[in-house]
mmCIF file of C-alpha atoms in Angstrom:
data_model
loop_
_atom_site.group_PDB
_atom_site.id
_atom_site.type_symbol
_atom_site.label_atom_id
_atom_site.label_comp_id
_atom_site.label_asym_id
_atom_site.label_seq_id
_atom_site.Cartn_x
_atom_site.Cartn_y
_atom_site.Cartn_z
ATOM 1 C CA ARG A 997 105.956 94.887 93.807
ATOM 2 C CA TRP A 998 104.891 91.689 95.532
ATOM 3 C CA GLN A 999 105.210 93.364 98.945
ATOM 4 C CA LEU A 1000 102.693 96.037 97.931
ATOM 5 C CA LEU A 1001 100.374 93.408 96.490
ATOM 6 C CA GLU A 1002 100.555 91.148 99.527
ATOM 7 C CA SER A 1003 100.096 94.028 101.949
ATOM 8 C CA SER A 1004 97.177 95.435 99.954
ATOM 9 C CA MET A 1005 95.320 92.116 100.050
ATOM 10 C CA GLN A 1006 95.531 92.109 103.846
ATOM 11 C CA LEU A 1007 94.578 95.783 104.084
ATOM 12 C CA TYR A 1008 91.575 95.330 101.806
ATOM 13 C CA GLN A 1009 90.208 92.558 103.973
ATOM 14 C CA GLN A 1010 90.818 94.631 107.103
ATOM 15 C CA MET A 1011 89.170 97.765 105.675
ATOM 16 C CA LEU A 1012 86.167 95.939 104.274
ATOM 17 C CA ASP A 1013 85.538 94.327 107.635
ATOM 18 C CA GLU A 1014 86.120 97.394 109.814
ATOM 19 C CA GLU A 1015 84.296 99.904 107.618
ATOM 20 C CA GLN A 1016 81.614 97.532 106.289
ATOM 21 C CA MET A 1017 82.433 98.592 102.732
ATOM 22 C CA GLN A 1018 79.996 97.153 100.181
ATOM 23 C CA CYS A 1019 82.005 96.826 96.977
ATOM 24 C CA GLU A 1020 81.090 93.284 95.854
ATOM 25 C CA TRP A 1021 84.333 91.768 97.165
ATOM 26 C CA GLN A 1022 84.534 88.064 96.333
ATOM 27 C CA ASN A 1023 87.237 85.495 97.110
ATOM 28 C CA GLU A 1024 86.631 83.279 94.082
ATOM 29 C CA GLY A 1025 90.184 83.053 92.784
ATOM 30 C CA LEU A 1026 91.382 83.669 89.219
ATOM 31 C CA LEU A 1027 91.499 81.487 86.095
ATOM 32 C CA TYR A 1028 93.940 81.686 83.184
ATOM 33 C CA VAL A 1029 92.112 79.938 80.322
ATOM 34 C CA PHE A 1030 93.721 78.606 77.115
ATOM 35 C CA GLN A 1031 92.534 77.415 73.710
ATOM 36 C CA ASP A 1032 95.319 74.943 72.935
ATOM 37 C CA ALA A 1033 97.650 72.582 74.757
ATOM 38 C CA SER A 1034 100.893 74.337 73.862
ATOM 39 C CA ALA A 1035 99.689 77.616 75.375
ATOM 40 C CA LEU A 1036 98.418 75.806 78.464
ATOM 41 C CA GLN A 1037 101.774 74.073 78.933
ATOM 42 C CA GLY A 1038 103.647 77.291 78.197
ATOM 43 C CA HIS A 1039 102.042 78.942 81.222
ATOM 44 C CA ALA A 1040 103.965 76.506 83.433
ATOM 45 C CA ALA A 1041 107.016 78.780 83.206
ATOM 46 C CA THR A 1042 104.917 81.701 84.472
ATOM 47 C CA ASP A 1043 103.594 79.526 87.274
ATOM 48 C CA ASP A 1044 107.146 78.575 88.277
ATOM 49 C CA PHE A 1045 108.064 82.273 88.381
ATOM 50 C CA LEU A 1046 105.028 83.118 90.534
ATOM 51 C CA LYS A 1047 105.831 80.259 92.879
ATOM 52 C CA GLU A 1048 109.498 81.234 93.225
ATOM 53 C CA HIS A 1049 109.083 84.989 93.633
ATOM 54 C CA PHE A 1050 105.569 85.450 95.022
ATOM 55 C CA GLN A 1051 104.786 82.157 96.759
ATOM 56 C CA LEU A 1052 101.780 81.715 94.463
ATOM 57 C CA GLN A 1053 101.161 78.316 92.928
ATOM 58 C CA GLY A 1054 98.390 77.557 90.471
ATOM 59 C CA GLU A 1055 96.570 74.332 89.767
ATOM 60 C CA CYS A 1056 96.692 73.115 86.162
ATOM 61 C CA LEU A 1057 93.249 71.930 85.016
ATOM 62 C CA ASP A 1058 92.395 69.901 81.925
ATOM 63 C CA SER A 1059 89.200 70.604 80.006
ATOM 64 C CA ALA A 1060 87.010 68.324 82.132
ATOM 65 C CA ALA A 1061 88.298 69.709 85.430
ATOM 66 C CA LEU A 1062 87.979 73.267 84.169
ATOM 67 C CA THR A 1063 84.360 72.918 83.058
ATOM 68 C CA GLN A 1064 83.523 71.148 86.318
ATOM 69 C CA LEU A 1065 84.958 74.084 88.276
ATOM 70 C CA GLU A 1066 83.479 76.705 85.943
ATOM 71 C CA PRO A 1067 80.573 75.328 83.828
ATOM 72 C CA SER A 1068 80.290 78.571 81.829
ATOM 73 C CA VAL A 1069 83.450 77.614 79.872
ATOM 74 C CA LEU A 1070 83.019 75.937 76.485
ATOM 75 C CA ASP A 1071 83.904 72.228 76.262
ATOM 76 C CA CYS A 1072 86.319 72.900 73.383
ATOM 77 C CA VAL A 1073 88.650 74.923 75.636
ATOM 78 C CA VAL A 1074 91.681 72.773 76.410
ATOM 79 C CA GLY A 1075 92.224 73.827 80.025
ATOM 80 C CA GLY A 1076 93.442 76.489 82.430
ATOM 81 C CA TRP A 1077 95.407 77.405 85.524
ATOM 82 C CA PHE A 1078 93.531 78.235 88.734
ATOM 83 C CA TYR A 1079 94.860 80.581 91.447
ATOM 84 C CA LYS A 1080 92.482 80.193 94.365
ATOM 85 C CA GLU A 1081 94.033 82.913 96.563
ATOM 86 C CA ASP A 1082 92.905 85.778 94.328
ATOM 87 C CA ALA A 1083 89.900 88.035 94.875
ATOM 88 C CA HIS A 1084 87.991 90.689 92.947
ATOM 89 C CA LEU A 1085 85.567 93.564 93.474
ATOM 90 C CA ARG A 1086 83.611 96.209 91.587
ATOM 91 C CA PRO A 1087 85.864 99.295 91.288
ATOM 92 C CA ASP A 1088 83.169 101.957 90.998
ATOM 93 C CA ARG A 1089 81.428 100.599 94.111
ATOM 94 C CA LEU A 1090 84.776 100.629 95.922
ATOM 95 C CA MET A 1091 85.292 104.293 95.049
ATOM 96 C CA SER A 1092 81.781 105.176 96.240
ATOM 97 C CA GLU A 1093 82.373 103.376 99.517
ATOM 98 C CA TRP A 1094 85.773 104.993 100.020
ATOM 99 C CA LYS A 1095 84.151 108.375 99.516
ATOM 100 C CA ARG A 1096 81.473 107.517 102.078
ATOM 101 C CA VAL A 1097 84.034 106.421 104.675
ATOM 102 C CA LEU A 1098 86.209 109.509 104.145
ATOM 103 C CA LEU A 1099 83.245 111.870 104.434
ATOM 104 C CA GLU A 1100 82.232 110.155 107.672
ATOM 105 C CA GLN A 1101 85.733 110.942 108.930
ATOM 106 C CA GLU A 1102 85.240 114.603 107.943
ATOM 107 C CA VAL A 1103 87.714 114.566 105.065
ATOM 108 C CA ASP A 1104 87.239 117.559 102.740
ATOM 109 C CA ILE A 1105 86.667 116.217 99.206
ATOM 110 C CA ARG A 1106 86.643 118.785 96.380
ATOM 111 C CA GLU A 1107 85.267 117.538 93.083
ATOM 112 C CA GLN A 1108 85.330 119.191 89.648
ATOM 113 C CA CYS A 1109 88.264 121.243 90.895
ATOM 114 C CA ALA A 1110 91.320 121.419 88.621
ATOM 115 C CA LEU A 1111 94.864 121.710 89.992
ATOM 116 C CA LEU A 1112 96.902 124.592 88.574
ATOM 117 C CA ARG A 1113 100.270 125.088 90.308
ATOM 118 C CA PHE A 1114 102.068 125.215 93.636
ATOM 119 C CA ARG A 1115 102.707 128.359 95.610
ATOM 120 C CA ARG A 1116 106.100 127.782 97.132
ATOM 121 C CA ARG A 1117 108.949 129.317 99.057
ATOM 122 C CA GLY A 1118 112.325 127.783 98.288
ATOM 123 C CA LEU A 1119 112.054 124.010 98.579
ATOM 124 C CA GLN A 1120 108.758 124.183 100.452
ATOM 125 C CA ALA A 1121 105.267 124.058 98.937
ATOM 126 C CA LEU A 1122 102.987 126.396 100.884
ATOM 127 C CA ALA A 1123 99.754 125.817 98.976
ATOM 128 C CA ILE A 1124 98.373 124.430 95.760
ATOM 129 C CA GLU A 1125 96.370 126.718 93.513
ATOM 130 C CA THR A 1126 93.175 125.272 92.051
ATOM 131 C CA THR A 1127 90.171 126.510 90.106
ATOM 132 C CA GLY A 1128 88.363 126.478 93.443
ATOM 133 C CA GLY A 1129 90.949 128.568 95.286
ATOM 134 C CA GLU A 1130 94.129 127.840 97.209
ATOM 135 C CA VAL A 1131 94.583 124.837 99.487
ATOM 136 C CA GLU A 1132 97.250 125.206 102.150
ATOM 137 C CA ALA A 1133 98.835 122.155 103.782
ATOM 138 C CA ASP A 1134 101.971 120.922 105.514
ATOM 139 C CA HIS A 1135 102.344 118.021 103.059
ATOM 140 C CA PHE A 1136 101.020 117.274 99.568
ATOM 141 C CA VAL A 1137 100.596 113.888 97.859
ATOM 142 C CA MET A 1138 100.430 113.869 94.058
ATOM 143 C CA ALA A 1139 98.615 110.635 93.154
ATOM 144 C CA LEU A 1140 97.786 111.668 89.593
ATOM 145 C CA GLY A 1141 98.218 108.408 87.709
ATOM 146 C CA ALA A 1142 98.893 108.818 84.008
ATOM 147 C CA LEU A 1143 98.545 112.614 84.281
ATOM 148 C CA THR A 1144 101.673 112.909 86.438
ATOM 149 C CA PRO A 1145 104.012 113.824 83.521
ATOM 150 C CA LYS A 1146 101.997 117.024 83.020
ATOM 151 C CA TRP A 1147 103.427 118.157 86.386
ATOM 152 C CA GLU A 1148 107.105 117.594 85.557
ATOM 153 C CA ALA A 1149 107.909 121.319 85.575
ATOM 154 C CA GLU A 1150 106.281 121.860 88.966
ATOM 155 C CA LEU A 1151 107.881 118.761 90.474
ATOM 156 C CA GLY A 1152 111.313 119.504 89.017
ATOM 157 C CA THR A 1153 111.945 116.066 87.550
ATOM 158 C CA ASP A 1154 111.250 113.837 84.571
ATOM 159 C CA ILE A 1155 108.374 111.406 85.112
ATOM 160 C CA PRO A 1156 109.038 108.359 82.863
ATOM 161 C CA ILE A 1157 105.367 107.452 82.442
ATOM 162 C CA GLN A 1158 103.164 107.060 79.373
ATOM 163 C CA PRO A 1159 99.358 106.773 79.363
ATOM 164 C CA GLY A 1160 98.431 103.232 78.330
ATOM 165 C CA LYS A 1161 94.816 103.382 77.210
ATOM 166 C CA GLY A 1162 92.601 100.483 78.212
ATOM 167 C CA TYR A 1163 88.947 99.810 77.409
ATOM 168 C CA SER A 1164 86.084 97.978 79.069
ATOM 169 C CA LEU A 1165 82.489 96.989 78.383
ATOM 170 C CA THR A 1166 80.021 96.516 81.226
ATOM 171 C CA TYR A 1167 76.861 94.450 80.807
ATOM 172 C CA PRO A 1168 74.113 93.288 83.143
ATOM 173 C CA ARG A 1169 75.055 89.953 84.701
ATOM 174 C CA PRO A 1170 74.096 87.241 82.166
ATOM 175 C CA GLU A 1171 71.914 84.288 83.088
ATOM 176 C CA ASN A 1172 74.799 81.854 82.574
ATOM 177 C CA SER A 1173 77.401 84.035 84.264
ATOM 178 C CA PRO A 1174 80.782 82.693 85.365
ATOM 179 C CA LYS A 1175 81.553 83.023 89.063
ATOM 180 C CA ILE A 1176 85.356 83.151 88.707
ATOM 181 C CA PRO A 1177 87.197 86.018 86.941
ATOM 182 C CA MET A 1178 89.186 84.874 83.923
ATOM 183 C CA LEU A 1179 92.135 85.995 81.866
ATOM 184 C CA PHE A 1180 92.427 84.796 78.265
ATOM 185 C CA PRO A 1181 96.132 85.372 77.504
ATOM 186 C CA GLN A 1182 95.942 84.198 73.899
ATOM 187 C CA HIS A 1183 93.432 86.959 73.121
ATOM 188 C CA LYS A 1184 94.611 89.410 75.827
ATOM 189 C CA VAL A 1185 91.126 89.894 77.266
ATOM 190 C CA ALA A 1186 89.899 89.779 80.866
ATOM 191 C CA MET A 1187 86.404 88.922 82.120
ATOM 192 C CA THR A 1188 85.150 89.932 85.564
ATOM 193 C CA PRO A 1189 81.780 88.714 86.906
ATOM 194 C CA MET A 1190 80.279 90.997 89.541
ATOM 195 C CA ASP A 1191 77.161 90.720 91.684
ATOM 196 C CA SER A 1192 75.585 93.613 89.815
ATOM 197 C CA GLY A 1193 77.241 93.318 86.422
ATOM 198 C CA TYR A 1194 79.644 91.666 84.031
ATOM 199 C CA ARG A 1195 82.746 93.319 82.570
ATOM 200 C CA LEU A 1196 85.105 92.690 79.672
ATOM 201 C CA GLY A 1197 88.332 94.642 79.612
ATOM 202 C CA SER A 1198 91.767 94.861 78.027
ATOM 203 C CA THR A 1199 93.845 96.444 75.244
ATOM 204 C CA MET A 1200 96.911 98.648 75.575
ATOM 205 C CA GLU A 1201 96.802 101.655 73.261
ATOM 206 C CA PHE A 1202 99.639 104.190 73.341
ATOM 207 C CA SER A 1203 97.973 107.216 71.771
ATOM 208 C CA GLY A 1204 98.870 109.939 74.235
ATOM 209 C CA TYR A 1205 95.966 111.572 76.038
ATOM 210 C CA ASP A 1206 93.441 110.739 73.332
ATOM 211 C CA THR A 1207 89.867 110.631 74.709
ATOM 212 C CA THR A 1208 88.244 108.851 71.768
ATOM 213 C CA ILE A 1209 86.517 105.527 72.326
ATOM 214 C CA HIS A 1210 87.332 103.462 69.230
ATOM 215 C CA ALA A 1211 84.650 100.953 68.243
ATOM 216 C CA GLY A 1212 87.257 98.587 66.848
ATOM 217 C CA ARG A 1213 88.899 98.262 70.243
ATOM 218 C CA LEU A 1214 85.561 97.425 71.860
ATOM 219 C CA ASN A 1215 84.909 94.793 69.204
ATOM 220 C CA LEU A 1216 88.232 93.161 70.083
ATOM 221 C CA LEU A 1217 86.924 92.634 73.616
ATOM 222 C CA ARG A 1218 83.799 90.868 72.352
ATOM 223 C CA GLU A 1219 85.664 88.786 69.795
ATOM 224 C CA GLY A 1220 88.381 87.884 72.282
ATOM 225 C CA VAL A 1221 86.023 86.251 74.764
ATOM 226 C CA GLU A 1222 83.766 84.404 72.282
ATOM 227 C CA PRO A 1223 86.023 81.314 71.874
ATOM 228 C CA TYR A 1224 85.906 80.577 75.604
ATOM 229 C CA LEU A 1225 82.463 81.133 77.138
ATOM 230 C CA ARG A 1226 78.981 79.786 76.510
ATOM 231 C CA GLN A 1227 77.469 83.228 77.047
ATOM 232 C CA PRO A 1228 80.385 85.608 76.412
ATOM 233 C CA TYR A 1229 78.416 88.849 76.816
ATOM 234 C CA GLY A 1230 74.924 90.277 76.927
ATOM 235 C CA GLU A 1231 72.838 92.185 74.396
ATOM 236 C CA VAL A 1232 72.629 95.446 76.351
ATOM 237 C CA VAL A 1233 75.792 97.440 77.066
ATOM 238 C CA GLU A 1234 75.543 99.433 80.296
ATOM 239 C CA GLU A 1235 78.834 101.261 79.870
ATOM 240 C CA GLU A 1236 81.567 101.749 77.296
ATOM 241 C CA TRP A 1237 84.627 103.031 79.143
ATOM 242 C CA PHE A 1238 88.278 103.895 78.710
ATOM 243 C CA GLY A 1239 91.017 104.843 81.148
ATOM 244 C CA TRP A 1240 94.713 105.724 81.051
ATOM 245 C CA ARG A 1241 97.052 103.425 82.946
ATOM 246 C CA PRO A 1242 100.282 105.035 84.248
ATOM 247 C CA MET A 1243 102.748 102.792 82.412
ATOM 248 C CA ILE A 1244 106.382 102.961 83.517
ATOM 249 C CA TYR A 1245 109.283 101.321 81.714
ATOM 250 C CA ASN A 1246 110.587 99.189 84.611
ATOM 251 C CA GLY A 1247 107.225 98.178 86.103
ATOM 252 C CA ILE A 1248 108.136 99.636 89.519
ATOM 253 C CA PRO A 1249 105.886 102.368 90.958
ATOM 254 C CA ILE A 1250 107.318 105.764 91.905
ATOM 255 C CA ILE A 1251 106.717 106.630 95.568
ATOM 256 C CA ASP A 1252 109.123 109.428 96.366
ATOM 257 C CA THR A 1253 109.494 113.095 97.296
ATOM 258 C CA SER A 1254 109.808 115.760 94.616
ATOM 259 C CA PRO A 1255 113.422 116.942 94.086
ATOM 260 C CA ARG A 1256 112.152 120.525 93.924
ATOM 261 C CA LEU A 1257 109.606 120.510 96.775
ATOM 262 C CA ARG A 1258 110.606 118.495 99.802
ATOM 263 C CA ASN A 1259 107.101 118.341 101.293
ATOM 264 C CA VAL A 1260 105.510 117.027 98.083
ATOM 265 C CA LEU A 1261 105.380 113.258 97.637
ATOM 266 C CA VAL A 1262 104.628 111.594 94.307
ATOM 267 C CA ALA A 1263 102.827 108.218 94.140
ATOM 268 C CA THR A 1264 102.298 106.932 90.611
ATOM 269 C CA GLY A 1265 103.432 104.436 87.966
ATOM 270 C CA HIS A 1266 101.483 101.390 89.141
ATOM 271 C CA ASN A 1267 100.960 100.237 85.540
ATOM 272 C CA MET A 1268 97.891 97.953 85.446
ATOM 273 C CA LEU A 1269 97.872 97.242 89.176
ATOM 274 C CA GLY A 1270 96.802 100.529 90.729
ATOM 275 C CA LEU A 1271 93.712 99.111 92.389
ATOM 276 C CA SER A 1272 95.640 96.018 93.502
ATOM 277 C CA MET A 1273 98.448 98.059 95.115
ATOM 278 C CA GLY A 1274 96.404 101.041 96.305
ATOM 279 C CA PRO A 1275 95.932 100.344 100.027
ATOM 280 C CA ALA A 1276 99.586 99.438 100.662
ATOM 281 C CA THR A 1277 100.740 102.457 98.661
ATOM 282 C CA GLY A 1278 98.556 104.708 100.800
ATOM 283 C CA LYS A 1279 99.927 103.181 103.985
ATOM 284 C CA LEU A 1280 103.514 103.551 102.746
ATOM 285 C CA VAL A 1281 102.896 107.199 101.825
ATOM 286 C CA SER A 1282 101.574 107.961 105.302
ATOM 287 C CA GLU A 1283 104.587 106.261 106.886
ATOM 288 C CA MET A 1284 107.056 108.178 104.735
ATOM 289 C CA ILE A 1285 105.408 111.516 105.516
ATOM 290 C CA SER A 1286 105.179 110.879 109.248
ATOM 291 C CA GLY A 1287 108.692 109.427 109.514
ATOM 292 C CA ALA A 1288 107.376 106.121 110.888
ATOM 293 C CA PRO A 1289 109.102 102.825 110.033
ATOM 294 C CA THR A 1290 107.749 101.601 106.702
ATOM 295 C CA HIS A 1291 105.867 98.303 106.610
ATOM 296 C CA VAL A 1292 107.482 97.464 103.231
ATOM 297 C CA GLU A 1293 110.914 98.339 101.870
ATOM 298 C CA SER A 1294 110.602 101.856 100.432
ATOM 299 C CA ALA A 1295 113.991 102.408 98.764
ATOM 300 C CA VAL A 1296 113.099 100.546 95.555
ATOM 301 C CA TYR A 1297 110.233 102.988 94.893
ATOM 302 C CA GLN A 1298 112.267 106.146 95.563
ATOM 303 C CA GLN A 1299 113.266 106.765 91.954
ATOM 304 C CA LEU A 1300 112.992 110.536 91.577
ATOM 305 C CA ASN A 1301 116.083 111.504 93.563
ATOM 306 C CA ARG A 1302 118.517 108.970 92.076
ATOM 307 C CA ARG A 1303 119.243 111.032 88.978
#
């Protein structure tokens, strides 16, 4: 996966510059923050793994160094690990900007239009039937995230994905807002400061395609960040949100052609890193469809036709 992550970072920076995409991109790095010394020291093994396999090395900070770098952290926090190469953005602004760029390039975007089934001849998909009529094409890309298993019959293969339900709370940016995104591994909560907001997110709920927002899960987000920050959240909630992550057992995305329809390509199973791997996945998909040399090794992601 590191190839997709590394490529996506470069592609993001290229796209944002060329298309002038305003999505609150910030190169502030990432902090892992810990309550006690044993947990802080225990992260050293993770850091060694990141350094060996991904060429990423963090800086271990004691309490004084951490609060100097990020004054919004409480003095009682024992320390953290800082990864300065990381960056973050506001996802909904990114999606709005992507839509703008695609429309400027005369891409036909159909919203509120449900997919139904393929019309096919032999191993070839001729069109896809939708609630808005048929769409004919030479090639089809099924980037359906956690909903992909619902298309197993059409695709002719098992899709080993489960929806992993995550939650988030979005607030206005607080007066004493952090500038660096943080992960709190001991409480399994993430905090993302944005120019126009402030977001808490986490949890992993395996409850199928349940659409209920459970108040208890949202409370876990608030409680999980309180031991770390001077102003952990605001009084006004702008958005309570949930989403299904496409969780796959081996952590490796599926980017492969359907065994039943040779001009249908499936791209899914990015677990919790869909946004992080998105640009490189899109580039790889285009290369595989066009027959061009792939910029990353593709064989590891071609899982549908090994069975």
